[in-house]
Coordinates of C-alpha atoms in Angstrom, one line a residue:
M5 CA -67.0 76.1 12.5
F6 CA -66.4 75.1 8.9
R7 CA -70.1 74.0 8.5
F8 CA -71.2 77.2 10.1
I9 CA -69.2 79.3 7.6
V10 CA -70.6 77.2 4.7
R11 CA -74.1 77.7 6.0
R12 CA -73.6 81.4 6.4
L13 CA -72.3 81.6 2.8
L14 CA -75.4 79.9 1.5
Q15 CA -77.5 82.4 3.5
M16 CA -75.5 85.2 2.0
V17 CA -76.2 83.9 -1.5
L18 CA -80.0 83.8 -0.8
A19 CA -79.9 87.3 0.7
F20 CA -77.9 88.7 -2.2
F21 CA -80.3 87.3 -4.8
G22 CA -83.4 88.4 -2.8
T23 CA -82.1 91.9 -2.2
T24 CA -81.0 92.5 -5.7
L25 CA -84.3 91.1 -7.1
I26 CA -86.2 93.6 -5.0
V27 CA -84.0 96.6 -5.9
Y28 CA -84.1 95.6 -9.6
A29 CA -87.9 95.3 -9.5
L30 CA -88.2 98.7 -7.9
M31 CA -86.1 100.2 -10.7
F32 CA -88.7 99.0 -13.3
A33 CA -91.6 100.0 -11.1
G34 CA -92.9 102.6 -13.5
Q35 CA -96.5 102.4 -14.4
G36 CA -96.3 100.3 -17.5
D37 CA -93.2 102.0 -19.0
P38 CA -89.9 100.6 -17.7
I39 CA -87.9 103.0 -19.9
Q40 CA -89.5 106.0 -18.2
A41 CA -88.8 104.3 -14.8
L42 CA -85.2 104.1 -15.8
A43 CA -85.0 107.7 -16.9
G44 CA -87.3 109.2 -14.2
E45 CA -89.0 112.4 -15.2
R46 CA -86.5 113.4 -17.8
P47 CA -87.7 113.3 -21.4
V48 CA -86.6 110.3 -23.5
T49 CA -85.8 110.6 -27.2
A50 CA -86.6 107.9 -29.7
A51 CA -82.9 107.0 -30.0
Q52 CA -82.5 106.7 -26.3
R53 CA -85.7 104.6 -26.1
A54 CA -84.4 102.2 -28.7
Y55 CA -81.0 102.0 -27.0
L56 CA -82.5 101.3 -23.6
T57 CA -84.9 98.7 -25.1
E58 CA -82.0 96.8 -26.6
K59 CA -79.6 97.2 -23.7
Y60 CA -82.1 96.0 -21.0
H61 CA -84.0 93.5 -23.2
L62 CA -87.2 95.4 -22.6
D63 CA -88.8 93.9 -25.7
A64 CA -89.2 90.7 -23.6
T65 CA -92.5 91.4 -21.8
G66 CA -94.4 89.7 -19.0
V67 CA -93.1 88.0 -15.9
G68 CA -90.8 85.7 -17.9
G69 CA -89.3 88.8 -19.6
F70 CA -88.7 90.5 -16.2
F71 CA -86.8 87.4 -14.8
Y72 CA -84.9 87.1 -18.1
R73 CA -83.7 90.7 -17.7
Y74 CA -82.9 90.1 -14.0
F75 CA -80.8 87.1 -14.6
D76 CA -79.1 88.8 -17.5
Y77 CA -78.2 91.6 -15.1
I78 CA -77.0 89.2 -12.4
S79 CA -74.8 87.3 -14.9
N80 CA -73.2 90.5 -15.9
L81 CA -72.8 91.6 -12.3
L82 CA -71.1 88.3 -11.4
R83 CA -68.6 88.9 -14.2
G84 CA -67.9 92.3 -12.8
D85 CA -69.9 94.2 -15.4
L86 CA -72.1 96.7 -13.5
G87 CA -73.3 98.3 -16.7
E88 CA -73.5 102.0 -17.5
S89 CA -75.3 104.9 -16.0
L90 CA -77.8 106.9 -18.1
T91 CA -75.0 109.4 -18.8
G92 CA -73.1 106.6 -20.6
R93 CA -70.3 106.3 -18.0
S94 CA -69.3 102.9 -16.7
I95 CA -70.7 102.3 -13.2
G96 CA -67.5 100.2 -12.5
D97 CA -65.4 103.2 -13.3
I98 CA -67.5 105.4 -11.1
L99 CA -67.1 103.1 -8.1
A100 CA -63.4 102.6 -8.8
A101 CA -62.9 106.3 -8.4
A102 CA -65.3 106.6 -5.4
W103 CA -64.2 103.6 -3.3
P104 CA -60.7 104.8 -2.2
V105 CA -62.2 108.0 -0.9
T106 CA -65.1 106.3 0.9
I107 CA -62.7 103.7 2.4
R108 CA -60.4 106.4 3.8
L109 CA -63.4 108.3 5.2
A110 CA -64.8 105.1 6.8
L111 CA -61.4 104.2 8.3
I112 CA -61.2 107.6 10.0
A113 CA -64.7 107.2 11.3
I114 CA -64.1 103.7 12.6
A115 CA -60.8 104.8 14.2
V116 CA -62.6 107.7 16.0
A117 CA -65.3 105.3 17.3
V118 CA -62.8 102.7 18.5
V119 CA -60.1 104.8 20.0
F120 CA -62.3 107.3 21.8
G121 CA -65.6 105.4 22.1
V122 CA -64.3 102.1 23.4
T123 CA -61.7 103.7 25.6
A124 CA -64.1 106.1 27.2
G125 CA -66.7 103.4 27.5
V126 CA -64.2 101.1 29.4
L127 CA -63.3 104.0 31.8
A128 CA -67.0 104.9 32.3
G129 CA -67.9 101.3 33.0
I130 CA -65.1 100.9 35.6
R131 CA -65.9 104.2 37.2
R132 CA -69.6 103.8 37.2
A133 CA -71.7 106.7 38.7
S134 CA -68.6 108.9 38.8
I135 CA -68.4 112.4 37.3
F136 CA -66.7 111.1 34.2
D137 CA -69.4 108.4 33.7
N138 CA -72.2 111.0 34.1
A139 CA -70.5 113.4 31.8
T140 CA -70.0 110.9 29.0
L141 CA -73.6 109.7 29.3
L142 CA -74.8 113.3 28.9
L143 CA -72.5 114.1 26.0
T144 CA -73.4 110.9 24.1
L145 CA -77.0 111.6 24.7
L146 CA -76.5 115.0 23.1
V147 CA -74.7 113.6 20.1
L148 CA -77.3 110.9 19.6
G149 CA -80.0 113.5 19.7
I150 CA -78.5 115.7 17.0
P151 CA -79.1 114.2 13.5
T152 CA -76.2 114.2 11.0
I153 CA -78.1 116.5 8.7
V154 CA -77.7 119.2 11.5
L155 CA -74.4 118.2 12.9
A156 CA -72.5 118.2 9.6
P157 CA -73.4 121.7 8.5
L158 CA -72.7 123.0 12.1
A159 CA -69.3 121.4 12.2
Q160 CA -68.5 122.7 8.7
Y161 CA -69.5 126.2 9.6
F162 CA -67.8 126.6 13.0
L163 CA -64.7 124.4 12.5
G164 CA -64.2 125.0 8.8
V165 CA -65.5 128.4 7.9
R166 CA -65.5 130.5 11.1
W167 CA -62.6 129.1 13.0
Q168 CA -60.8 127.7 10.0
L169 CA -59.4 124.7 11.8
F170 CA -60.3 122.3 9.0
P171 CA -60.9 122.7 5.2
P172 CA -64.7 123.4 4.8
T173 CA -64.9 121.1 1.8
A174 CA -62.9 118.1 0.7
G175 CA -62.7 118.7 -3.1
A176 CA -62.1 116.3 -5.9
D177 CA -59.0 114.5 -4.5
P178 CA -59.1 114.9 -0.7
D179 CA -56.1 114.2 1.5
F180 CA -56.2 112.9 5.0
F181 CA -56.5 116.3 6.6
A182 CA -59.4 117.2 4.3
L183 CA -61.2 114.0 5.3
L184 CA -60.5 114.4 9.0
L185 CA -63.5 116.7 9.9
P186 CA -66.0 114.7 7.8
G187 CA -64.6 111.5 9.4
I188 CA -65.1 112.8 12.9
V189 CA -68.7 113.9 12.0
L190 CA -69.4 110.5 10.4
G191 CA -67.9 108.6 13.3
S192 CA -69.6 110.7 16.0
L193 CA -72.8 108.7 16.1
S194 CA -70.8 105.4 16.1
L195 CA -68.6 106.8 18.8
A196 CA -71.5 107.6 21.1
T197 CA -73.2 104.2 20.5
A198 CA -69.9 102.3 21.0
L199 CA -69.2 104.2 24.2
R200 CA -72.6 103.4 25.7
L201 CA -72.4 99.7 24.6
T202 CA -68.9 99.3 26.0
R203 CA -69.8 101.1 29.3
T204 CA -72.9 98.9 29.8
S205 CA -71.1 95.7 29.0
V206 CA -68.1 96.4 31.2
A207 CA -70.3 97.4 34.1
E208 CA -72.3 94.2 33.8
N209 CA -69.2 91.9 33.5
L210 CA -67.6 93.6 36.5
R211 CA -70.5 92.1 38.6
A212 CA -70.2 88.6 37.1
D213 CA -69.2 85.6 39.1
Y214 CA -66.0 84.9 37.1
V215 CA -64.7 88.4 38.0
R216 CA -65.3 87.8 41.7
T217 CA -63.5 84.4 41.4
A218 CA -60.5 86.0 39.6
R219 CA -60.3 88.7 42.3
S220 CA -60.6 86.1 45.1
K221 CA -57.5 84.4 43.6
G222 CA -55.5 87.5 44.1
L223 CA -55.3 88.7 40.5
P224 CA -54.6 92.5 40.2
N225 CA -57.5 94.6 39.1
R226 CA -55.7 95.7 35.9
R227 CA -55.3 92.1 34.8
V228 CA -58.9 91.2 35.7
V229 CA -60.1 94.1 33.5
S230 CA -57.7 93.8 30.6
V231 CA -57.8 89.9 30.3
H232 CA -61.2 88.8 31.5
V233 CA -63.7 91.7 31.5
L234 CA -62.6 93.5 28.3
R235 CA -62.6 90.5 26.1
N236 CA -66.1 89.5 27.1
S237 CA -67.3 93.1 27.0
L238 CA -66.2 93.6 23.4
I239 CA -68.6 91.1 21.9
P240 CA -71.6 93.5 21.6
V241 CA -69.3 96.3 20.5
I242 CA -67.8 94.1 17.7
T243 CA -71.3 93.3 16.6
F244 CA -72.2 96.9 16.4
L245 CA -69.0 98.0 14.7
G246 CA -69.2 95.1 12.2
V247 CA -72.7 96.2 11.1
E248 CA -71.6 99.9 11.2
V249 CA -68.8 99.1 8.7
G250 CA -71.5 98.4 6.1
N251 CA -73.2 101.7 6.9
L252 CA -69.9 103.7 6.8
M253 CA -68.9 102.0 3.5
S254 CA -72.1 103.3 1.9
G255 CA -70.4 106.7 2.4
A256 CA -73.0 108.3 4.5
I257 CA -74.9 110.3 1.9
I258 CA -75.4 113.4 4.0
T259 CA -71.8 113.7 5.2
E260 CA -70.3 113.3 1.7
G261 CA -72.9 115.6 0.3
V262 CA -72.3 118.4 2.8
F263 CA -68.5 118.2 2.6
N264 CA -68.5 117.6 -1.2
I265 CA -66.7 114.3 -1.0
P266 CA -66.8 112.3 -4.3
G267 CA -67.4 109.0 -2.6
V268 CA -69.9 106.1 -2.9
G269 CA -72.6 107.9 -0.9
F270 CA -72.2 111.1 -3.0
N271 CA -72.6 109.1 -6.2
L272 CA -75.6 107.2 -4.8
F273 CA -77.3 110.5 -3.9
R274 CA -76.5 111.9 -7.3
G275 CA -78.1 108.8 -8.9
I276 CA -81.2 109.2 -6.7
R277 CA -81.5 112.9 -7.4
T278 CA -81.1 112.6 -11.1
E279 CA -83.3 109.4 -11.1
D280 CA -80.5 107.4 -12.7
G281 CA -81.9 103.9 -12.2
P282 CA -78.9 101.8 -13.4
L283 CA -76.5 103.7 -11.3
V284 CA -78.6 103.3 -8.1
V285 CA -79.1 99.6 -8.7
G286 CA -75.4 99.0 -9.5
I287 CA -74.2 100.8 -6.3
V288 CA -76.8 99.2 -4.1
S289 CA -75.9 95.7 -5.4
V290 CA -72.3 96.3 -4.4
L291 CA -73.3 97.6 -1.0
V292 CA -75.3 94.5 -0.4
V293 CA -72.2 92.4 -0.8
V294 CA -70.3 94.7 1.6
Y295 CA -73.0 94.3 4.3
L296 CA -73.1 90.6 3.9
V297 CA -69.3 90.1 4.1
S298 CA -69.0 92.4 7.1
N299 CA -71.7 90.5 9.0
L300 CA -69.9 87.2 8.2
V301 CA -66.6 88.6 9.5
V302 CA -68.4 89.6 12.7
D303 CA -69.9 86.2 13.2
I304 CA -66.4 84.6 12.8
L305 CA -64.9 87.0 15.3
Y306 CA -67.4 85.9 18.0
A307 CA -65.6 82.6 18.4
V308 CA -62.2 84.4 18.6
L309 CA -63.4 86.7 21.4
D310 CA -65.4 84.2 23.4
P311 CA -64.5 80.4 23.1
R312 CA -67.8 79.6 24.9
I313 CA -69.6 80.5 21.6
R314 CA -69.6 77.4 19.4
Y315 CA -71.1 76.8 16.1
E316 CA -72.2 73.3 15.3

């Protein structure tokens, strides 16, 4: 197991450098003018051009100059210095203010997916072909068929504006209740997928040989399901939820934009919309680390859930 973790950490390092290199190269993908690539379509004054040239070492030209700038950026990144956006604000300060909001939103979404999705999936798998099973399959198919860009405004209008069950927008410093509706919307797709995965996995494990053996020994059905079936059935669900944590930590650009939530996704969308290259690269670089760490945690949980899985 130790060697596996070391090997995965080395893979994470390679993936981190490869991903940040691609994103950094795209930031300077302007046609011969990296400063204009940084600023997008906005006009650049002579003073701004001189400042950006000095800050990003753009006077170093050619392939060697590009890699010099990249490794300078990486060295600052490893020291915790994400740089500044084109507005002059520290990207670290932007993320420091955005992360608590996004983490709370992601936790609500994950809780919705786990509590309702996994529970309903277990019941649907046990009662396969029942009315409950068919109803959950139909509802999840409906949820999966509606994109978030449609579901979020509908939920905001009906539950927030028309029926006034939830605040329609979160505001600058949202509390738990203000984030509840966005969290449900954000977690709805994860809920539907987790439910279907759990239902399929439980149904398959109930037909496995070890379940028939356990029942032949006289074990009650509740113990067979809770101890044997559920533990093995959770492996694909944990895989999905582990990857989904990375998606939710990105803040779900659409959800945060619709409900005016000042999280990571909202700031990433603002950076893309205003063509703020340093802000986009800084946020994406941090999100890469979140994805890699969440995937490592999922791989380690495999051995906890199923001792048959061994890493040599």
